[in-house]
């Protein structure tokens, strides 16, 4: 069974406050629990505890444990990145000799599963994005699973064109990136003015309109009534009188 580097030493941020001490104790408890999960083959549970322990107390030594858990989960890219961080720390700081040997052996066993991508051209500190995901800043060695990928570099107001490439497991690949000023976004296109809606009639105008309509109705009714009244009172129409016969006095 692989040994886990669960001891937090001077590689971690210096403690000194109650909050720092509490974070370190909590991180150590998580590492112990993660080691137990790892020994049982529960690699995802172990990884969750290791990642949370590093968040609470960011010691580079925990990257060794994270690399072991990622390798157990068959995530070679993430495992190699974790082992690289640990080995960079171990190159300039005291490290457990057994963990150091184990990290190198694990890295060597994982390399045939990925392509190693070397980036040339951009200045130091350029952020690299692989398939849209930040990987870190140059100088940096990238690892990619077999298949098609895209690489992008950003540095200040400069950005490279997207570089497409195909990764082959067990092979090294060198990519050239050139950074250019980022073009400003185009100005928004002017919008055509929307026609104004017709003004709604004012209350006084509506009132006058209804008065005119009402007056017209009343006038029409009066005319009809007057015509009917004349028709009723006209002798010709009433039949009350008869014309005298011709020659009558």
PDB file of C-alpha atoms in Angstrom:
ATOM      1  CA  UNK A   1       0.000   0.000   0.000  1.00  0.00           C
ATOM      2  CA  UNK A   2       1.265   3.475  -0.835  1.00  0.00           C
ATOM      3  CA  UNK A   3       2.334   5.640   2.085  1.00  0.00           C
ATOM      4  CA  UNK A   4       0.686   9.009   2.471  1.00  0.00           C
ATOM      5  CA  UNK A   5       2.501  12.157   3.512  1.00  0.00           C
ATOM      6  CA  UNK A   6       0.036  13.193   6.186  1.00  0.00           C
ATOM      7  CA  UNK A   7       2.365  15.234   8.378  1.00  0.00           C
ATOM      8  CA  UNK A   8       2.145  19.007   8.076  1.00  0.00           C
ATOM      9  CA  UNK A   9       5.558  20.539   8.703  1.00  0.00           C
ATOM     10  CA  UNK A  10       7.237  23.876   8.246  1.00  0.00           C
ATOM     11  CA  UNK A  11       6.320  23.717   4.574  1.00  0.00           C
ATOM     12  CA  UNK A  12       2.869  24.895   5.554  1.00  0.00           C
ATOM     13  CA  UNK A  13       2.137  28.570   6.279  1.00  0.00           C
ATOM     14  CA  UNK A  14       3.455  29.577   9.642  1.00  0.00           C
ATOM     15  CA  UNK A  15       0.889  29.208  12.390  1.00  0.00           C
ATOM     16  CA  UNK A  16       0.648  31.776  15.113  1.00  0.00           C
ATOM     17  CA  UNK A  17      -2.950  32.611  15.732  1.00  0.00           C
ATOM     18  CA  UNK A  18      -5.700  30.490  17.193  1.00  0.00           C
ATOM     19  CA  UNK A  19      -7.375  30.482  13.806  1.00  0.00           C
ATOM     20  CA  UNK A  20      -4.204  29.168  12.105  1.00  0.00           C
ATOM     21  CA  UNK A  21      -3.749  26.501  14.753  1.00  0.00           C
ATOM     22  CA  UNK A  22      -7.374  25.404  14.418  1.00  0.00           C
ATOM     23  CA  UNK A  23      -7.046  25.232  10.611  1.00  0.00           C
ATOM     24  CA  UNK A  24      -3.906  23.111  10.913  1.00  0.00           C
ATOM     25  CA  UNK A  25      -5.535  20.699  13.343  1.00  0.00           C
ATOM     26  CA  UNK A  26      -8.592  20.397  11.128  1.00  0.00           C
ATOM     27  CA  UNK A  27      -6.383  19.812   8.067  1.00  0.00           C
ATOM     28  CA  UNK A  28      -4.411  17.094   9.875  1.00  0.00           C
ATOM     29  CA  UNK A  29      -7.658  15.379  10.895  1.00  0.00           C
ATOM     30  CA  UNK A  30      -8.835  15.452   7.264  1.00  0.00           C
ATOM     31  CA  UNK A  31      -5.533  14.005   6.084  1.00  0.00           C
ATOM     32  CA  UNK A  32      -5.786  11.180   8.611  1.00  0.00           C
ATOM     33  CA  UNK A  33      -9.332  10.405   7.525  1.00  0.00           C
ATOM     34  CA  UNK A  34      -8.343  10.631   3.864  1.00  0.00           C
ATOM     35  CA  UNK A  35      -5.472   8.204   4.463  1.00  0.00           C
ATOM     36  CA  UNK A  36      -7.892   5.714   5.984  1.00  0.00           C
ATOM     37  CA  UNK A  37     -10.265   6.083   3.015  1.00  0.00           C
ATOM     38  CA  UNK A  38      -7.371   5.642   0.597  1.00  0.00           C
ATOM     39  CA  UNK A  39      -6.257   2.459   2.373  1.00  0.00           C
ATOM     40  CA  UNK A  40      -9.785   1.076   1.912  1.00  0.00           C
ATOM     41  CA  UNK A  41      -9.795   1.919  -1.785  1.00  0.00           C
ATOM     42  CA  UNK A  42     -12.264   4.816  -1.375  1.00  0.00           C
ATOM     43  CA  UNK A  43     -10.172   7.113  -3.540  1.00  0.00           C
ATOM     44  CA  UNK A  44     -12.809   9.793  -4.219  1.00  0.00           C
ATOM     45  CA  UNK A  45     -13.518  10.227  -0.504  1.00  0.00           C
ATOM     46  CA  UNK A  46      -9.779  10.429   0.125  1.00  0.00           C
ATOM     47  CA  UNK A  47      -9.338  13.042  -2.610  1.00  0.00           C
ATOM     48  CA  UNK A  48     -12.171  15.170  -1.204  1.00  0.00           C
ATOM     49  CA  UNK A  49     -10.511  15.197   2.226  1.00  0.00           C
ATOM     50  CA  UNK A  50      -7.073  15.992   0.798  1.00  0.00           C
ATOM     51  CA  UNK A  51      -8.364  18.890  -1.300  1.00  0.00           C
ATOM     52  CA  UNK A  52     -10.272  20.341   1.657  1.00  0.00           C
ATOM     53  CA  UNK A  53      -7.207  19.947   3.882  1.00  0.00           C
ATOM     54  CA  UNK A  54      -5.103  21.935   1.409  1.00  0.00           C
ATOM     55  CA  UNK A  55      -7.775  24.623   1.194  1.00  0.00           C
ATOM     56  CA  UNK A  56      -7.691  25.000   4.972  1.00  0.00           C
ATOM     57  CA  UNK A  57      -3.928  24.775   5.288  1.00  0.00           C
ATOM     58  CA  UNK A  58      -2.188  25.105   1.884  1.00  0.00           C
ATOM     59  CA  UNK A  59       0.917  22.992   2.424  1.00  0.00           C
ATOM     60  CA  UNK A  60       2.735  21.815  -0.746  1.00  0.00           C
ATOM     61  CA  UNK A  61       3.211  18.439   0.947  1.00  0.00           C
ATOM     62  CA  UNK A  62      -0.498  17.735   0.540  1.00  0.00           C
ATOM     63  CA  UNK A  63      -0.006  17.755  -3.229  1.00  0.00           C
ATOM     64  CA  UNK A  64       1.717  14.398  -2.789  1.00  0.00           C
ATOM     65  CA  UNK A  65      -1.456  12.940  -1.267  1.00  0.00           C
ATOM     66  CA  UNK A  66      -3.623  14.580  -3.936  1.00  0.00           C
ATOM     67  CA  UNK A  67      -1.430  13.054  -6.645  1.00  0.00           C
ATOM     68  CA  UNK A  68      -1.854   9.575  -5.170  1.00  0.00           C
ATOM     69  CA  UNK A  69      -5.642   9.921  -4.987  1.00  0.00           C
ATOM     70  CA  UNK A  70      -5.889  11.298  -8.541  1.00  0.00           C
ATOM     71  CA  UNK A  71      -3.786   8.421  -9.813  1.00  0.00           C
ATOM     72  CA  UNK A  72      -6.029   5.960  -7.991  1.00  0.00           C
ATOM     73  CA  UNK A  73      -9.017   7.534  -9.795  1.00  0.00           C
ATOM     74  CA  UNK A  74      -7.234   7.168 -13.158  1.00  0.00           C
ATOM     75  CA  UNK A  75      -6.894  10.917 -13.654  1.00  0.00           C
ATOM     76  CA  UNK A  76      -3.329  10.957 -14.990  1.00  0.00           C
ATOM     77  CA  UNK A  77      -3.284  14.635 -15.985  1.00  0.00           C
ATOM     78  CA  UNK A  78      -4.386  15.883 -12.555  1.00  0.00           C
ATOM     79  CA  UNK A  79      -2.124  13.378 -10.809  1.00  0.00           C
ATOM     80  CA  UNK A  80       0.928  14.524 -12.783  1.00  0.00           C
ATOM     81  CA  UNK A  81       0.159  18.174 -12.089  1.00  0.00           C
ATOM     82  CA  UNK A  82      -0.062  17.451  -8.355  1.00  0.00           C
ATOM     83  CA  UNK A  83       3.197  15.485  -8.360  1.00  0.00           C
ATOM     84  CA  UNK A  84       4.900  18.290 -10.323  1.00  0.00           C
ATOM     85  CA  UNK A  85       3.893  20.813  -7.653  1.00  0.00           C
ATOM     86  CA  UNK A  86       5.191  18.510  -4.934  1.00  0.00           C
ATOM     87  CA  UNK A  87       8.492  17.842  -6.721  1.00  0.00           C
ATOM     88  CA  UNK A  88       9.078  21.581  -7.317  1.00  0.00           C
ATOM     89  CA  UNK A  89       8.605  22.142  -3.595  1.00  0.00           C
ATOM     90  CA  UNK A  90      10.838  19.186  -2.687  1.00  0.00           C
ATOM     91  CA  UNK A  91      13.626  20.522  -4.923  1.00  0.00           C
ATOM     92  CA  UNK A  92      14.181  23.468  -2.599  1.00  0.00           C
ATOM     93  CA  UNK A  93      12.716  22.327   0.732  1.00  0.00           C
ATOM     94  CA  UNK A  94      13.184  19.358   3.047  1.00  0.00           C
ATOM     95  CA  UNK A  95      10.884  16.530   1.993  1.00  0.00           C
ATOM     96  CA  UNK A  96      10.266  13.000   3.144  1.00  0.00           C
ATOM     97  CA  UNK A  97      12.742  10.837   1.181  1.00  0.00           C
ATOM     98  CA  UNK A  98      10.264   8.002   0.717  1.00  0.00           C
ATOM     99  CA  UNK A  99       7.576  10.358  -0.567  1.00  0.00           C
ATOM    100  CA  UNK A 100      10.070  11.974  -2.912  1.00  0.00           C
ATOM    101  CA  UNK A 101      11.031   8.627  -4.440  1.00  0.00           C
ATOM    102  CA  UNK A 102       7.420   7.554  -4.664  1.00  0.00           C
ATOM    103  CA  UNK A 103       6.353  10.805  -6.379  1.00  0.00           C
ATOM    104  CA  UNK A 104       9.004  10.299  -9.070  1.00  0.00           C
ATOM    105  CA  UNK A 105       8.010   6.672  -9.587  1.00  0.00           C
ATOM    106  CA  UNK A 106       4.329   7.533  -9.837  1.00  0.00           C
ATOM    107  CA  UNK A 107       5.045  10.307 -12.346  1.00  0.00           C
ATOM    108  CA  UNK A 108       7.106   7.947 -14.491  1.00  0.00           C
ATOM    109  CA  UNK A 109       4.286   5.396 -14.541  1.00  0.00           C
ATOM    110  CA  UNK A 110       1.698   8.009 -15.570  1.00  0.00           C
ATOM    111  CA  UNK A 111       3.600   9.699 -18.407  1.00  0.00           C
ATOM    112  CA  UNK A 112       2.865   6.979 -21.010  1.00  0.00           C
ATOM    113  CA  UNK A 113      -0.850   7.746 -20.613  1.00  0.00           C
ATOM    114  CA  UNK A 114      -0.612  11.400 -21.667  1.00  0.00           C
ATOM    115  CA  UNK A 115       1.042  13.758 -24.122  1.00  0.00           C
ATOM    116  CA  UNK A 116       3.577  16.212 -22.712  1.00  0.00           C
ATOM    117  CA  UNK A 117       3.069  19.686 -24.182  1.00  0.00           C
ATOM    118  CA  UNK A 118       5.895  22.232 -24.151  1.00  0.00           C
ATOM    119  CA  UNK A 119       4.963  25.838 -24.886  1.00  0.00           C
ATOM    120  CA  UNK A 120       7.449  28.256 -26.447  1.00  0.00           C
ATOM    121  CA  UNK A 121       7.191  31.919 -27.333  1.00  0.00           C
ATOM    122  CA  UNK A 122       5.138  33.711 -24.686  1.00  0.00           C
ATOM    123  CA  UNK A 123       6.884  35.612 -21.872  1.00  0.00           C
ATOM    124  CA  UNK A 124       7.100  34.288 -18.337  1.00  0.00           C
ATOM    125  CA  UNK A 125       3.862  34.734 -16.440  1.00  0.00           C
ATOM    126  CA  UNK A 126       1.614  34.050 -19.429  1.00  0.00           C
ATOM    127  CA  UNK A 127      -1.573  32.281 -18.374  1.00  0.00           C
ATOM    128  CA  UNK A 128      -2.215  29.105 -20.349  1.00  0.00           C
ATOM    129  CA  UNK A 129      -5.705  27.742 -20.969  1.00  0.00           C
ATOM    130  CA  UNK A 130      -6.134  24.191 -22.205  1.00  0.00           C
ATOM    131  CA  UNK A 131      -9.596  23.584 -23.671  1.00  0.00           C
ATOM    132  CA  UNK A 132     -10.719  26.761 -21.930  1.00  0.00           C
ATOM    133  CA  UNK A 133      -9.500  25.668 -18.477  1.00  0.00           C
ATOM    134  CA  UNK A 134      -6.691  27.620 -16.740  1.00  0.00           C
ATOM    135  CA  UNK A 135      -3.565  25.485 -16.239  1.00  0.00           C
ATOM    136  CA  UNK A 136      -1.195  27.975 -14.640  1.00  0.00           C
ATOM    137  CA  UNK A 137       1.421  30.432 -15.886  1.00  0.00           C
ATOM    138  CA  UNK A 138       4.608  29.953 -17.876  1.00  0.00           C
ATOM    139  CA  UNK A 139       7.125  28.458 -17.531  1.00  0.00           C
ATOM    140  CA  UNK A 140       4.858  25.418 -17.345  1.00  0.00           C
ATOM    141  CA  UNK A 141       4.725  21.886 -18.702  1.00  0.00           C
ATOM    142  CA  UNK A 142       1.249  20.799 -19.765  1.00  0.00           C
ATOM    143  CA  UNK A 143      -0.223  17.311 -19.888  1.00  0.00           C
ATOM    144  CA  UNK A 144      -3.056  16.363 -22.234  1.00  0.00           C
ATOM    145  CA  UNK A 145      -5.073  13.207 -22.709  1.00  0.00           C
ATOM    146  CA  UNK A 146      -5.029  11.685 -26.205  1.00  0.00           C
ATOM    147  CA  UNK A 147      -7.302  13.524 -28.627  1.00  0.00           C
ATOM    148  CA  UNK A 148      -7.990  17.007 -30.001  1.00  0.00           C
ATOM    149  CA  UNK A 149      -7.354  20.064 -27.814  1.00  0.00           C
ATOM    150  CA  UNK A 150      -7.047  23.834 -27.986  1.00  0.00           C
ATOM    151  CA  UNK A 151      -4.465  26.052 -26.284  1.00  0.00           C
ATOM    152  CA  UNK A 152      -4.678  29.762 -25.568  1.00  0.00           C
ATOM    153  CA  UNK A 153      -2.243  32.174 -23.918  1.00  0.00           C
ATOM    154  CA  UNK A 154      -3.056  35.462 -22.135  1.00  0.00           C
ATOM    155  CA  UNK A 155      -0.736  38.055 -20.647  1.00  0.00           C
ATOM    156  CA  UNK A 156      -1.993  41.498 -19.681  1.00  0.00           C
ATOM    157  CA  UNK A 157      -3.719  43.004 -22.685  1.00  0.00           C
ATOM    158  CA  UNK A 158      -2.162  40.435 -25.011  1.00  0.00           C
ATOM    159  CA  UNK A 159      -3.621  37.155 -26.198  1.00  0.00           C
ATOM    160  CA  UNK A 160      -2.596  34.418 -28.608  1.00  0.00           C
ATOM    161  CA  UNK A 161      -4.683  32.949 -31.340  1.00  0.00           C
ATOM    162  CA  UNK A 162      -6.288  29.650 -30.371  1.00  0.00           C
ATOM    163  CA  UNK A 163      -3.885  26.823 -31.212  1.00  0.00           C
ATOM    164  CA  UNK A 164      -5.490  23.506 -32.142  1.00  0.00           C
ATOM    165  CA  UNK A 165      -3.480  20.315 -31.741  1.00  0.00           C
ATOM    166  CA  UNK A 166      -3.830  16.552 -31.426  1.00  0.00           C
ATOM    167  CA  UNK A 167      -2.274  14.842 -28.410  1.00  0.00           C
ATOM    168  CA  UNK A 168      -0.814  11.350 -28.673  1.00  0.00           C
ATOM    169  CA  UNK A 169      -0.202   9.308 -25.530  1.00  0.00           C
ATOM    170  CA  UNK A 170       3.460   8.867 -24.686  1.00  0.00           C
ATOM    171  CA  UNK A 171       4.626  11.633 -27.053  1.00  0.00           C
ATOM    172  CA  UNK A 172       6.068  15.099 -26.486  1.00  0.00           C
ATOM    173  CA  UNK A 173       4.736  18.090 -28.395  1.00  0.00           C
ATOM    174  CA  UNK A 174       6.115  21.619 -28.722  1.00  0.00           C
ATOM    175  CA  UNK A 175       3.735  24.493 -29.518  1.00  0.00           C
ATOM    176  CA  UNK A 176       4.619  28.049 -30.469  1.00  0.00           C
ATOM    177  CA  UNK A 177       2.395  30.836 -29.172  1.00  0.00           C
ATOM    178  CA  UNK A 178       2.595  34.483 -30.227  1.00  0.00           C
ATOM    179  CA  UNK A 179       0.789  37.100 -28.180  1.00  0.00           C
ATOM    180  CA  UNK A 180      -0.941  39.983 -29.921  1.00  0.00           C
ATOM    181  CA  UNK A 181      -2.937  42.951 -28.627  1.00  0.00           C
ATOM    182  CA  UNK A 182      -6.530  42.040 -27.968  1.00  0.00           C
ATOM    183  CA  UNK A 183      -8.786  43.761 -30.485  1.00  0.00           C
ATOM    184  CA  UNK A 184     -11.420  45.947 -28.815  1.00  0.00           C
ATOM    185  CA  UNK A 185     -14.971  44.735 -29.174  1.00  0.00           C
ATOM    186  CA  UNK A 186     -16.925  46.320 -32.040  1.00  0.00           C
ATOM    187  CA  UNK A 187     -19.189  49.202 -31.073  1.00  0.00           C
ATOM    188  CA  UNK A 188     -22.824  48.292 -30.683  1.00  0.00           C
ATOM    189  CA  UNK A 189     -24.854  48.817 -33.849  1.00  0.00           C
ATOM    190  CA  UNK A 190     -27.203  51.815 -33.646  1.00  0.00           C
ATOM    191  CA  UNK A 191     -30.777  50.863 -33.127  1.00  0.00           C
ATOM    192  CA  UNK A 192     -33.473  52.319 -35.402  1.00  0.00           C
ATOM    193  CA  UNK A 193     -35.707  54.679 -33.465  1.00  0.00           C
ATOM    194  CA  UNK A 194     -39.006  53.118 -32.637  1.00  0.00           C
ATOM    195  CA  UNK A 195     -42.020  55.055 -33.950  1.00  0.00           C
ATOM    196  CA  UNK A 196     -43.829  56.970 -31.288  1.00  0.00           C
ATOM    197  CA  UNK A 197     -47.327  55.710 -30.561  1.00  0.00           C
ATOM    198  CA  UNK A 198     -50.145  58.072 -31.571  1.00  0.00           C
ATOM    199  CA  UNK A 199     -51.146  60.350 -28.738  1.00  0.00           C
ATOM    200  CA  UNK A 200     -54.154  59.164 -26.841  1.00  0.00           C
ATOM    201  CA  UNK A 201     -57.123  61.534 -26.961  1.00  0.00           C
ATOM    202  CA  UNK A 202     -57.352  63.879 -24.045  1.00  0.00           C
ATOM    203  CA  UNK A 203     -60.315  63.506 -21.654  1.00  0.00           C
ATOM    204  CA  UNK A 204     -61.777  66.856 -22.755  1.00  0.00           C
ATOM    205  CA  UNK A 205     -61.627  65.827 -26.433  1.00  0.00           C
ATOM    206  CA  UNK A 206     -63.432  62.540 -25.682  1.00  0.00           C
ATOM    207  CA  UNK A 207     -66.029  64.415 -23.656  1.00  0.00           C
ATOM    208  CA  UNK A 208     -66.733  66.848 -26.518  1.00  0.00           C
ATOM    209  CA  UNK A 209     -66.932  63.971 -28.993  1.00  0.00           C
ATOM    210  CA  UNK A 210     -69.545  62.204 -26.907  1.00  0.00           C
ATOM    211  CA  UNK A 211     -71.542  65.443 -26.528  1.00  0.00           C
ATOM    212  CA  UNK A 212     -71.660  65.826 -30.318  1.00  0.00           C
ATOM    213  CA  UNK A 213     -72.743  62.235 -30.767  1.00  0.00           C
ATOM    214  CA  UNK A 214     -75.443  62.668 -28.158  1.00  0.00           C
ATOM    215  CA  UNK A 215     -76.685  65.885 -29.761  1.00  0.00           C
ATOM    216  CA  UNK A 216     -76.885  64.195 -33.134  1.00  0.00           C
ATOM    217  CA  UNK A 217     -78.927  61.349 -31.672  1.00  0.00           C
ATOM    218  CA  UNK A 218     -81.325  63.791 -30.022  1.00  0.00           C
ATOM    219  CA  UNK A 219     -81.692  65.822 -33.250  1.00  0.00           C
ATOM    220  CA  UNK A 220     -82.391  62.718 -35.309  1.00  0.00           C
ATOM    221  CA  UNK A 221     -84.989  61.591 -32.815  1.00  0.00           C
ATOM    222  CA  UNK A 222     -86.688  65.013 -32.946  1.00  0.00           C
ATOM    223  CA  UNK A 223     -86.863  64.965 -36.724  1.00  0.00           C
ATOM    224  CA  UNK A 224     -88.403  61.519 -36.718  1.00  0.00           C
ATOM    225  CA  UNK A 225     -90.941  62.552 -34.085  1.00  0.00           C
ATOM    226  CA  UNK A 226     -91.869  65.736 -35.970  1.00  0.00           C
ATOM    227  CA  UNK A 227     -92.399  63.866 -39.221  1.00  0.00           C
ATOM    228  CA  UNK A 228     -94.533  61.275 -37.507  1.00  0.00           C
ATOM    229  CA  UNK A 229     -96.609  63.971 -35.833  1.00  0.00           C
ATOM    230  CA  UNK A 230     -97.286  65.753 -39.127  1.00  0.00           C
ATOM    231  CA  UNK A 231     -98.290  62.506 -40.730  1.00  0.00           C
ATOM    232  CA  UNK A 232    -100.806  61.895 -37.956  1.00  0.00           C
ATOM    233  CA  UNK A 233    -102.439  65.386 -38.111  1.00  0.00           C
ATOM    234  CA  UNK A 234    -102.620  65.681 -41.921  1.00  0.00           C
ATOM    235  CA  UNK A 235    -106.277  65.198 -43.037  1.00  0.00           C
ATOM    236  CA  UNK A 236    -105.200  63.400 -46.143  1.00  0.00           C
ATOM    237  CA  UNK A 237    -103.381  60.845 -44.086  1.00  0.00           C
ATOM    238  CA  UNK A 238    -105.959  60.751 -41.270  1.00  0.00           C
ATOM    239  CA  UNK A 239    -108.972  60.256 -43.670  1.00  0.00           C
ATOM    240  CA  UNK A 240    -111.188  62.526 -41.450  1.00  0.00           C
ATOM    241  CA  UNK A 241    -112.489  64.685 -44.368  1.00  0.00           C
ATOM    242  CA  UNK A 242    -113.610  63.746 -47.870  1.00  0.00           C
ATOM    243  CA  UNK A 243    -113.414  65.850 -50.985  1.00  0.00           C
ATOM    244  CA  UNK A 244    -116.817  67.072 -52.338  1.00  0.00           C
ATOM    245  CA  UNK A 245    -117.959  65.467 -55.548  1.00  0.00           C
ATOM    246  CA  UNK A 246    -117.498  67.455 -58.729  1.00  0.00           C
ATOM    247  CA  UNK A 247    -120.146  70.180 -59.238  1.00  0.00           C
ATOM    248  CA  UNK A 248    -121.150  70.205 -55.592  1.00  0.00           C
ATOM    249  CA  UNK A 249    -121.453  73.568 -53.866  1.00  0.00           C
TER     250      UNK A 249
END
